[in-house]
Coordinates of C-alpha atoms in Angstrom, one line a residue:
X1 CA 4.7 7.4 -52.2
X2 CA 5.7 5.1 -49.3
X3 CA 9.3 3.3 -49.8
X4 CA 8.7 0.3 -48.0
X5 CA 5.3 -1.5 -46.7
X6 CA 5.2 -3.8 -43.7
X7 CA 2.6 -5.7 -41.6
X8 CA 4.0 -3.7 -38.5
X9 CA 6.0 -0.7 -37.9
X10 CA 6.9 -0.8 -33.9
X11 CA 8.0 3.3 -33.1
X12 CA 10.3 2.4 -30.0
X13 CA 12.9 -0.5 -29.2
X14 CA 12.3 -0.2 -25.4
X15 CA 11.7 -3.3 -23.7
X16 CA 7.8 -3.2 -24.7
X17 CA 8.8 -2.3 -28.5
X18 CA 11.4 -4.9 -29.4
X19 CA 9.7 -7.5 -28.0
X20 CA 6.3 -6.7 -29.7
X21 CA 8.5 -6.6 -33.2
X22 CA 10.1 -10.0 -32.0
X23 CA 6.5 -11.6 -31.2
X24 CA 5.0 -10.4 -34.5
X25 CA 7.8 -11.4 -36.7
X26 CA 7.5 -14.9 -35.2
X27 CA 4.1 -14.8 -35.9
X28 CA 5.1 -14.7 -39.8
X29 CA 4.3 -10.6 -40.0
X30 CA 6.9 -8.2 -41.8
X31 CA 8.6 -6.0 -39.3
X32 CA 10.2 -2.6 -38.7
X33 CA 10.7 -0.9 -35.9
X34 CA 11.8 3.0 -35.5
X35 CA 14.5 4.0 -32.7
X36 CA 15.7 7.5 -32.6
X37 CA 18.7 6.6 -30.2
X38 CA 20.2 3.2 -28.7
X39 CA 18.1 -0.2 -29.6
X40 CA 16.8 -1.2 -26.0
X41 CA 15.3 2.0 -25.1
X42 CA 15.8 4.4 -21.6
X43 CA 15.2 1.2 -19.5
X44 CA 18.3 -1.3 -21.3
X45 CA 20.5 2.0 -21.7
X46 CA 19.6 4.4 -18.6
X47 CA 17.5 2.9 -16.8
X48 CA 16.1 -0.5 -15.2
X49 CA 19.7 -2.3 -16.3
X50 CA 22.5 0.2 -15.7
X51 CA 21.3 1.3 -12.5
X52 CA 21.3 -2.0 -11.3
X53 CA 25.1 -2.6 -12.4
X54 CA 25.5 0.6 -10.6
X55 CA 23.9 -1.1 -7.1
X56 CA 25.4 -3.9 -7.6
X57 CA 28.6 -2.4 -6.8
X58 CA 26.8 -0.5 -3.8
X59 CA 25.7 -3.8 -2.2
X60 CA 28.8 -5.4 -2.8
X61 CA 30.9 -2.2 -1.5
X62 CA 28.5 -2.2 1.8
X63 CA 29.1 -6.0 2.4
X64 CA 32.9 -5.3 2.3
X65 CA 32.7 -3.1 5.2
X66 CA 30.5 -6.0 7.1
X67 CA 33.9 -8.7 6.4
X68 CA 34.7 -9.1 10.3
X69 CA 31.1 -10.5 10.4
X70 CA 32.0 -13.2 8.5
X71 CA 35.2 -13.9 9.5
X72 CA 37.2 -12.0 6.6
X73 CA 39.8 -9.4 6.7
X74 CA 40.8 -6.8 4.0
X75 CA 42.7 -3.7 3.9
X76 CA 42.2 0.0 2.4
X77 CA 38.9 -1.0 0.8
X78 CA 37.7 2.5 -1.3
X79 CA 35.8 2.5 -4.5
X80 CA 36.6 3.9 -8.2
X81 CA 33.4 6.5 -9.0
X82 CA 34.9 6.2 -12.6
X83 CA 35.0 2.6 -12.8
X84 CA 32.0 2.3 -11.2
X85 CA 30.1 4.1 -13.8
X86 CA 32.2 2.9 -17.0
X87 CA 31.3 -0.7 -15.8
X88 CA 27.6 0.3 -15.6
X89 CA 28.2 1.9 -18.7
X90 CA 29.8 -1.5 -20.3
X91 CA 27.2 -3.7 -19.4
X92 CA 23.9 -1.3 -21.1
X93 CA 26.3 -1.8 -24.1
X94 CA 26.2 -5.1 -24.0
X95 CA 22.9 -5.8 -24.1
X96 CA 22.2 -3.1 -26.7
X97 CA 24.5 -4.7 -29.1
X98 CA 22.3 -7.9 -27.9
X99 CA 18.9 -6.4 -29.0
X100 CA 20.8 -5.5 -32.3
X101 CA 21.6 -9.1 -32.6
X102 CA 17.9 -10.0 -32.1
X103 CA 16.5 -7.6 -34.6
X104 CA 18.7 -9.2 -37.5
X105 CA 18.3 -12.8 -36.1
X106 CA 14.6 -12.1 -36.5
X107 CA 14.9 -10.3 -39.7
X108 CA 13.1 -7.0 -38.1
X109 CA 14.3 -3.9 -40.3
X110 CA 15.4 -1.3 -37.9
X111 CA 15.1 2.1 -39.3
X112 CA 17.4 4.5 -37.0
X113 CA 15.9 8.3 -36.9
X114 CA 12.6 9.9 -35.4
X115 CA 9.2 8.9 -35.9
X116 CA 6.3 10.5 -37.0
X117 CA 2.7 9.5 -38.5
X118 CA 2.1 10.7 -42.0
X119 CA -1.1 9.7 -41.6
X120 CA -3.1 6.5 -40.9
X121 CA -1.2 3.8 -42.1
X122 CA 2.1 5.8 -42.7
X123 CA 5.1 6.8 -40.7
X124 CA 7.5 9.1 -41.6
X125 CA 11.2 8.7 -40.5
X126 CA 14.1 11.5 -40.1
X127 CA 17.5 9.9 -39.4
X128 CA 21.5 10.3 -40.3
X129 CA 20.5 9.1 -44.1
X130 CA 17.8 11.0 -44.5
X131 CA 13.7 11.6 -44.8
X132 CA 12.1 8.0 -45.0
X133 CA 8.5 7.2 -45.7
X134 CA 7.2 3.7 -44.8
X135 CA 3.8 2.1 -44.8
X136 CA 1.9 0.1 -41.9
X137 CA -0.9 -1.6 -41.9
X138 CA -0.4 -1.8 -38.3
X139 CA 1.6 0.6 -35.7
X140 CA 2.3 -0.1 -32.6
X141 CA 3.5 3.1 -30.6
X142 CA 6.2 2.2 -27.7
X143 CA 7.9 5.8 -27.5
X144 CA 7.9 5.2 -23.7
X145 CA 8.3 8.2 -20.9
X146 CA 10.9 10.6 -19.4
X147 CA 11.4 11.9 -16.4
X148 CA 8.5 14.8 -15.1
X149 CA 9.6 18.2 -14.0
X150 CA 7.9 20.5 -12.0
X151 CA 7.7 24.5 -12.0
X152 CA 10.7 26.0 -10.0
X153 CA 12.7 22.3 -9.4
X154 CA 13.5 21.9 -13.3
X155 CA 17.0 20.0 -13.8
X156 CA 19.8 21.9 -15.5
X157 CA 22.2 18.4 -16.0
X158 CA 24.7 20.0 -13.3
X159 CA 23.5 21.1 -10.4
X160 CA 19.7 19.7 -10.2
X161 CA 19.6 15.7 -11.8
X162 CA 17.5 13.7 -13.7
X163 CA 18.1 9.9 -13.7
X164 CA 20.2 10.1 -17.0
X165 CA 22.6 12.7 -15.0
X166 CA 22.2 10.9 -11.4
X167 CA 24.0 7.7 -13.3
X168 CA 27.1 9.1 -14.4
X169 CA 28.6 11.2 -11.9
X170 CA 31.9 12.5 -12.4
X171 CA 32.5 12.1 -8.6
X172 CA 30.6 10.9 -5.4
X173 CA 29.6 14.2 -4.1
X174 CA 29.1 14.8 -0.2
X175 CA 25.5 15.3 -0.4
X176 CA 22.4 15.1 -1.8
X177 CA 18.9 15.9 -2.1
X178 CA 16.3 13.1 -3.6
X179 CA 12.6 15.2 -4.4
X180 CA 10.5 11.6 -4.7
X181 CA 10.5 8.7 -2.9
X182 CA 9.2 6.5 -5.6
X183 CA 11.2 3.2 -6.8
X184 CA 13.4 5.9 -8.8
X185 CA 14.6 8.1 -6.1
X186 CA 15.1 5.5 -3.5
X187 CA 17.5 3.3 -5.6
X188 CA 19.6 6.6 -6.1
X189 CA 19.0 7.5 -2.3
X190 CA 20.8 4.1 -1.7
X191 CA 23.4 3.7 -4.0
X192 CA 24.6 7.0 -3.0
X193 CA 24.3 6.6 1.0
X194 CA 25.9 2.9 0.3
X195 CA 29.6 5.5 -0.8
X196 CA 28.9 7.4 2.1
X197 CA 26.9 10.5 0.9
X198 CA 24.8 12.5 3.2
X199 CA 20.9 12.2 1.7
X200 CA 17.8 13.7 2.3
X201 CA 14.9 12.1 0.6
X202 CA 11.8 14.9 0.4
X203 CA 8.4 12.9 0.0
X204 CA 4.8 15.3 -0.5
X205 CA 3.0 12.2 0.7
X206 CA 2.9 11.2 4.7
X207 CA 5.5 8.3 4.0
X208 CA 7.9 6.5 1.4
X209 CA 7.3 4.2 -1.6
X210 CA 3.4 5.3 -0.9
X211 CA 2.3 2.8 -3.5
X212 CA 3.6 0.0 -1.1
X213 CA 1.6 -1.5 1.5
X214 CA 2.2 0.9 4.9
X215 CA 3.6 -2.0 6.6
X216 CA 6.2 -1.9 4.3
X217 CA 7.4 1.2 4.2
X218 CA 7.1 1.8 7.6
X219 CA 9.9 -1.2 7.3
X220 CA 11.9 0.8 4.8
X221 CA 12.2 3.9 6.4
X222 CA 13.6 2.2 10.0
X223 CA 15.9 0.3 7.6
X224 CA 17.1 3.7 5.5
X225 CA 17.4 6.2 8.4
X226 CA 19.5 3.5 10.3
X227 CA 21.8 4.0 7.1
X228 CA 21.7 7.6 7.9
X229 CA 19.2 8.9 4.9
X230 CA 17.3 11.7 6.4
X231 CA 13.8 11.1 5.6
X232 CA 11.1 14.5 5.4
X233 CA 7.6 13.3 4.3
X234 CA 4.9 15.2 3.8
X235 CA 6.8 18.2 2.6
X236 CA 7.3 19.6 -0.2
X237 CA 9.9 21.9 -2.1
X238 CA 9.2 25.2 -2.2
X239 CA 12.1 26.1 -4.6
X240 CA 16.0 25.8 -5.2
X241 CA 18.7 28.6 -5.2
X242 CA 21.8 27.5 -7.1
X243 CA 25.1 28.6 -6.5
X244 CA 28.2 28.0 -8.1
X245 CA 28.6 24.2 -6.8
X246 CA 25.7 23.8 -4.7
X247 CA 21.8 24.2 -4.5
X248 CA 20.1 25.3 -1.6
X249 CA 16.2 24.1 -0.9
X250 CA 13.5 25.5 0.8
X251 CA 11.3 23.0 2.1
X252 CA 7.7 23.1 3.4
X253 CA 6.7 21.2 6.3
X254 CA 3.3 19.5 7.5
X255 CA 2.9 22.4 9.6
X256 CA 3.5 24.8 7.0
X257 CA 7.1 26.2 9.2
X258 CA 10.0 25.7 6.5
X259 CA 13.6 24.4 6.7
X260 CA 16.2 25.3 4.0
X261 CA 18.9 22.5 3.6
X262 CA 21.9 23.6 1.7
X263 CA 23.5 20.5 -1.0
X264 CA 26.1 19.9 -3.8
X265 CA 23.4 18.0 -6.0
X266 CA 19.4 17.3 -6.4
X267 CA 17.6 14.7 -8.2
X268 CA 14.4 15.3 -9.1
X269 CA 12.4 11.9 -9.0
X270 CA 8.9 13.1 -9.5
X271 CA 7.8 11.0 -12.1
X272 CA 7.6 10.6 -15.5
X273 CA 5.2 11.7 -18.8
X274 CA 4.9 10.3 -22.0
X275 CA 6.7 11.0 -25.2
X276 CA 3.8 11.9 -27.2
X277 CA 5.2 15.1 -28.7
X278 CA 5.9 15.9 -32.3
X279 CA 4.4 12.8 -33.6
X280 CA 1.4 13.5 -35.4
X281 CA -0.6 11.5 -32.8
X282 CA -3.7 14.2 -32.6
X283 CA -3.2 14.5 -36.4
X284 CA -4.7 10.8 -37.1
X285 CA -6.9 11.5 -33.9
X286 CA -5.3 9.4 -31.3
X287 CA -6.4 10.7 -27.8
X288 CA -4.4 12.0 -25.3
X289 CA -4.8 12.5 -21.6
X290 CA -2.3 13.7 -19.1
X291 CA 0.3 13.0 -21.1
X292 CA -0.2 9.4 -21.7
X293 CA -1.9 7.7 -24.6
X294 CA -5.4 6.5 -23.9
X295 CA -5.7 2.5 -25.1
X296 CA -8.7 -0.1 -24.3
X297 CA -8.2 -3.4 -22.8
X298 CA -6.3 -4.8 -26.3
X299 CA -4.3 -1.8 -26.0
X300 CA -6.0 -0.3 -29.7
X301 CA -6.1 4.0 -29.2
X302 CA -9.2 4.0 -31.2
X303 CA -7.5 4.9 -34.5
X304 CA -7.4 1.5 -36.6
X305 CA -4.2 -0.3 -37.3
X306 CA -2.9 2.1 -34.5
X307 CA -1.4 0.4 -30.8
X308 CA 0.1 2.0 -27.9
X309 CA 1.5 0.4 -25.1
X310 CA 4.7 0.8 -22.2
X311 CA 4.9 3.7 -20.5
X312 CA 3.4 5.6 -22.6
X313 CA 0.1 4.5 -21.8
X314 CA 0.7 5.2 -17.6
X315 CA 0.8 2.9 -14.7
X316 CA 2.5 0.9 -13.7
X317 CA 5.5 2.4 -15.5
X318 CA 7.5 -1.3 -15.4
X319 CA 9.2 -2.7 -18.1
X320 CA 7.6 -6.4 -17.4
X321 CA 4.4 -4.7 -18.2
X322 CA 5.5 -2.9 -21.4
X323 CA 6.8 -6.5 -22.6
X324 CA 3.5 -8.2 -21.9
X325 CA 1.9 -5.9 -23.7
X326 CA 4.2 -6.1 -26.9
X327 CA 3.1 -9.4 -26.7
X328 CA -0.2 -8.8 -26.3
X329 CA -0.1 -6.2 -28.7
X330 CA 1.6 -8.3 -31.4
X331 CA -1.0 -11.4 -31.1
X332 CA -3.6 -9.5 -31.4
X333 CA -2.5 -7.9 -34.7
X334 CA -1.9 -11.5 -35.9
X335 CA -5.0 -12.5 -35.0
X336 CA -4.2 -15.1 -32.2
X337 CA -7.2 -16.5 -30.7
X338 CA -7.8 -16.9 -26.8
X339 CA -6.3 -13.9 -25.8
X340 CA -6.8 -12.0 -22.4
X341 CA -6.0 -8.7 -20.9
X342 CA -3.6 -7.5 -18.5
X343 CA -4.7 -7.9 -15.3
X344 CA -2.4 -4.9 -13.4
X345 CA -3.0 -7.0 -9.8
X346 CA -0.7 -9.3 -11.4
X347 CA 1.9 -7.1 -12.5
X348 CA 5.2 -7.6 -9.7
X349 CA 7.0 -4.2 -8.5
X350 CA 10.3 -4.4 -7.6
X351 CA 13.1 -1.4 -5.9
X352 CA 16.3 -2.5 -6.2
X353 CA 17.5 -0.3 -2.8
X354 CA 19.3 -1.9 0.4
X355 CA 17.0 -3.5 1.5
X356 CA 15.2 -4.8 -1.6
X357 CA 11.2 -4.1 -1.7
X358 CA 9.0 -6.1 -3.8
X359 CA 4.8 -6.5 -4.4
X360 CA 2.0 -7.6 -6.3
X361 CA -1.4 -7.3 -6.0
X362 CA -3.3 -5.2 -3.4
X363 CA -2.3 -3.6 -0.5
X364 CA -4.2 -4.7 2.9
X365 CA -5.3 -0.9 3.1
X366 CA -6.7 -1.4 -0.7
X367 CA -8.0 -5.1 -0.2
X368 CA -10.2 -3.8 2.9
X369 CA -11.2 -0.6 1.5
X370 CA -12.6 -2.6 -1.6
X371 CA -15.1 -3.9 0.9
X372 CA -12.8 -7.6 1.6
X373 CA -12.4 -9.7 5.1
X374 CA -8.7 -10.5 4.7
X375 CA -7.0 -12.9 6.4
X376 CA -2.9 -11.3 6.8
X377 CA 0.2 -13.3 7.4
X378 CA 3.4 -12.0 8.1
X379 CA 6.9 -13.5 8.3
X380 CA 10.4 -11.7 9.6
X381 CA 13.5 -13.0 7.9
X382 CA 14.7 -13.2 11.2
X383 CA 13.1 -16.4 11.8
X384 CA 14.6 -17.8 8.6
X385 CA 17.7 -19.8 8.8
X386 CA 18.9 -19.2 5.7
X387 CA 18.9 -15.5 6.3
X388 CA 20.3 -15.9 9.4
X389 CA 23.1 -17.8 7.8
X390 CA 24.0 -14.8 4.9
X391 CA 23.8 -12.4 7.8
X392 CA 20.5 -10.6 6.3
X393 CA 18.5 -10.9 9.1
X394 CA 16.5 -8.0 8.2
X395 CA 13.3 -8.5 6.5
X396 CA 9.8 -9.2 6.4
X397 CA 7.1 -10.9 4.1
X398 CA 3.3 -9.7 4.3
X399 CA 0.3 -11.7 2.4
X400 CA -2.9 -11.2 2.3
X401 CA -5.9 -14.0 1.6
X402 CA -9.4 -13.4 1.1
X403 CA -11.2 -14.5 4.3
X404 CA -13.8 -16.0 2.4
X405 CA -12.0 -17.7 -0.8
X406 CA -8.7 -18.1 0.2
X407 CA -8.0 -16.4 -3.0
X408 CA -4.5 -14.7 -2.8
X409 CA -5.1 -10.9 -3.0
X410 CA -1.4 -9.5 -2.1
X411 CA 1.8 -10.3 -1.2
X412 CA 4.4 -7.3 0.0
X413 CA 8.3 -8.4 0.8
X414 CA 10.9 -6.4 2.1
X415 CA 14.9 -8.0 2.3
X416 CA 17.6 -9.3 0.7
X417 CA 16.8 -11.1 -3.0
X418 CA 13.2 -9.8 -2.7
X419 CA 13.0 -9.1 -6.0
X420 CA 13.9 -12.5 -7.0
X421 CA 11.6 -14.4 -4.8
X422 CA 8.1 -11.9 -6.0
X423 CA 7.9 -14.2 -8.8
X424 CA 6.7 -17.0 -6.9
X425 CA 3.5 -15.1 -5.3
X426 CA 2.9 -14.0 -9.3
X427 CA 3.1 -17.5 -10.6
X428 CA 0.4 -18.2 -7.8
X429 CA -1.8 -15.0 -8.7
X430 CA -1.3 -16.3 -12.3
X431 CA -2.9 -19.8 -11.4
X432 CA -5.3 -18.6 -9.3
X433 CA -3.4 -20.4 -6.2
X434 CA -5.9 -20.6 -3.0
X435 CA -4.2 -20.7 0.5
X436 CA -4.8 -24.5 0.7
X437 CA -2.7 -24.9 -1.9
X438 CA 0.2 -22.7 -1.3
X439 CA 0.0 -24.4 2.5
X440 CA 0.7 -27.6 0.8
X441 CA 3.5 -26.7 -1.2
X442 CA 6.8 -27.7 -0.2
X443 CA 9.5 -25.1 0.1
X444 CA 13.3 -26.3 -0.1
X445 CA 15.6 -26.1 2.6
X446 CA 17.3 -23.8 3.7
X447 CA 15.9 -21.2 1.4
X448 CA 14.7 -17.6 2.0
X449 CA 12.0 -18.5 -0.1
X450 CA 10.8 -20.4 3.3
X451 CA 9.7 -17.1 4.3
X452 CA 6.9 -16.9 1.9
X453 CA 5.4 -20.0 3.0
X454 CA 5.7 -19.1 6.7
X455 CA 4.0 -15.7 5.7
X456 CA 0.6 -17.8 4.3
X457 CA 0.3 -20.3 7.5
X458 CA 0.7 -17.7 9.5
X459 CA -2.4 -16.0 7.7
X460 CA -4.1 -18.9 9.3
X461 CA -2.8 -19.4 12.4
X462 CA -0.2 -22.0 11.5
X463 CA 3.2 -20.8 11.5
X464 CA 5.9 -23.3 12.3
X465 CA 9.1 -21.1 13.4
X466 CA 7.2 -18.3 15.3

């Protein structure tokens, strides 16, 4: 017989899982949620927030090498690998002990152990006190993903890295193999190039980030190689030999001839699955494809009372999308009217590497090949005082209009504080901005941001400062 009852039990306290408990509790339902390790999830604890304490201190360790540029001097400038990763470290904790804070501010009952369905209805919970049997009348499954592996490349946690590994090195080694040059294996590729490591990023398609606009990476690859990253796409790894501190690769080539490359550390960055193992999910009949949960437009598996969203659902695999769909997932259950489903062209992605990369919507590739006459803009940082000023000339903002509508289909960025200034473009998606619009808009001064409106006259012909 069930010990407890609630309107909800959320499986996962990732950023898509606490905030769906937080939504629904405020809604008036009766929460739990299930977390079989930290509260926060891989992305608060090792993921999307410690790795970017740990670039943090890579962008501010590069800009102390630039100080004669801006008229500064300092002496013996090094870097503590230690303190590095204990601040990184530190600041995850934080924010852990913050989601704690939330959970009991918004009286959500946080059962600590691993989940599994009992049954439709029921979840079953092993943890440090015990076996614990609750009952749902809803579920909403945020289990998340981890890190893919691949036949012959599989990480030991010394010689051949996963993320969780690549984060807390016991020492900046000399070199370093990246396999993947998604938003994962890029940000490693430059927080360890910033302390002077020698890295080779592998790539099986014919360029970098391939999910962002060609234009862009094109960009990011001039940008990374004049770091000194080594940069082999369209190859792939054959296998690894280990040795006693080092792994040695065999790499195919585009024209099948190989190359071995000989380093003290890999990090696979292939990709990632879902956690839907040892849950009961094919039990209760929830489907399953290719390792992700399979959900409609509301998010509902087809089971009744049953949710799934996050990563565990697949792309994009961003934790602004997992959250949206907590939310979304959480109204639904309550019953909120007026509701509407994601739209993924509005979803923002952001790499945190040096320089910063940042998107939404389609690519101009993707816009045409859908059959559109696009009108394209494009902006270099260059001509931006502001950027000028912080001595990041380096950059370049891409949009792309419907020719027709004016409609805004894409917008691609590359350079400093990219990541930041996305948002805008997506608040303009959002409201359905047309180019006349965003052409009237006025942009403060001096501002990088100035750069995104330069990008959309220059879509029609009216840039000011080129």
């Amino acid at each position: 017989m069930a010990e407890t009852s609630y309107d909800l039990v959320v499986i996962g306290s990732g950023p898509g899982g606490y905030v769906a408990a937080i939504r629904a509790s405020q809604l008036g339902l009766k929460v739990a949620i299930v977390e079989r390790e930290a509260l926060g999830g891989i992305c608060l604890n090792w993921g999307c927030i410690p790795t970017k304490a740990l670039l943090r201190s890579a962008e501010i360790y590069q800009t102390l090498h630039r100080l004669e540029e801006f008229g500064l001097k300092a002496d013996n400038i090094g870097f503590d690998a230690d303190a590095i990763v204990k601040r990184s470290r530190e600041v995850a904790g934080q924010l852990s002990a913050g989601v704690k804070f939330l959970m009991k501010k918004n009286k959500i009952h946080v059962h600590e152990g691993t989940a599994k369905l009992a049954g439709v209805g029921r979840v079953s919970v092993d943890g440090k006190s015990g076996h614990t049997e609750i009952a749902a009348k809803n579920i909403v499954l945020a289990t998340g993903a981890r890190a893919r592996t691949l036949p012959g490349i599989e990480p030991d946690g010394k010689l051949i890295w996963t993320y969780r590994e690549a984060m807390v090195p016991a020492a900046m080694s000399k070199s370093l193999l990246v396999i993947g040059s998604g938003a994962i294996g890029i940000e490693f590729a430059s927080f360890y190039r910033a302390f002077g490591v020698e890295v080779t990023v592998v790539e099986v398609m014919d360029r970098i980030l391939p999910v962002e606009d060609a234009e862009i990476s094109a960009f990011a690859a001039k940008a990374f190689k004049k770091q000194g990253m080594k940069l082999l796409v369209s190859a792939k790894v054959e296998k690894l030999e280990k040795g006693n501190d080092s792994v040695t690769a065999t790499i195919v080539m585009k024209d099948a001839k190989t190359e071995t490359i000989t380093v003290e550390r890999v990090i696979s960055a292939v990709g990632i699955t879902g956690n839907v193992e040892n849950m009961g999910l094919e039990d209760v009949g929830v489907k399953i494809e290719r390792g992700h949960v399979v959900v409609n437009e509301w998010l509902e598996t087809g089971v009744s009372g049953i949710y799934a969203i996050g990563d565990l659902v697949g792309a994009p695999w961003l934790a602004h999308k997992a959250s949206h769909e907590g939310v979304l997932a959480a109204e639904r259950i309550a019953g909120v009217k007026g509701l509407h489903p994601l739209d993924v062209t509005k979803v923002p992605g952001c790499t945190y590497s040096m320089p910063q990369i940042a998107s939404v919507g389609l690519t101009e590739a993707k816009a045409r090949e859908g059959g559109r006459e696009v009108k394209v803009g494009h902006f270099p940082f260059i001509g931006n005082g502001k950027a000028i000023a912080l001595g990041e000339p380096e950059g370049l903002v891409k949009t792309i209009f419907d020719a027709k509508t004016g409609e805004l289909l894409g917008a691609h960025m590359i350079g400093a504080e990219v990541t930041e200034l996305i948002q805008g473009y997506t608040v303009a998606k959002s409201l359905e901005t047309t180019e006349g619009e965003l052409i009237n808009t006025i942009f403060p001064h001096p501002t990088l941001s100035e750069t995104m409106h330069e990008s959309v006259l220059d879509a029609f012909g009216r840039a000011l400062h080129m």
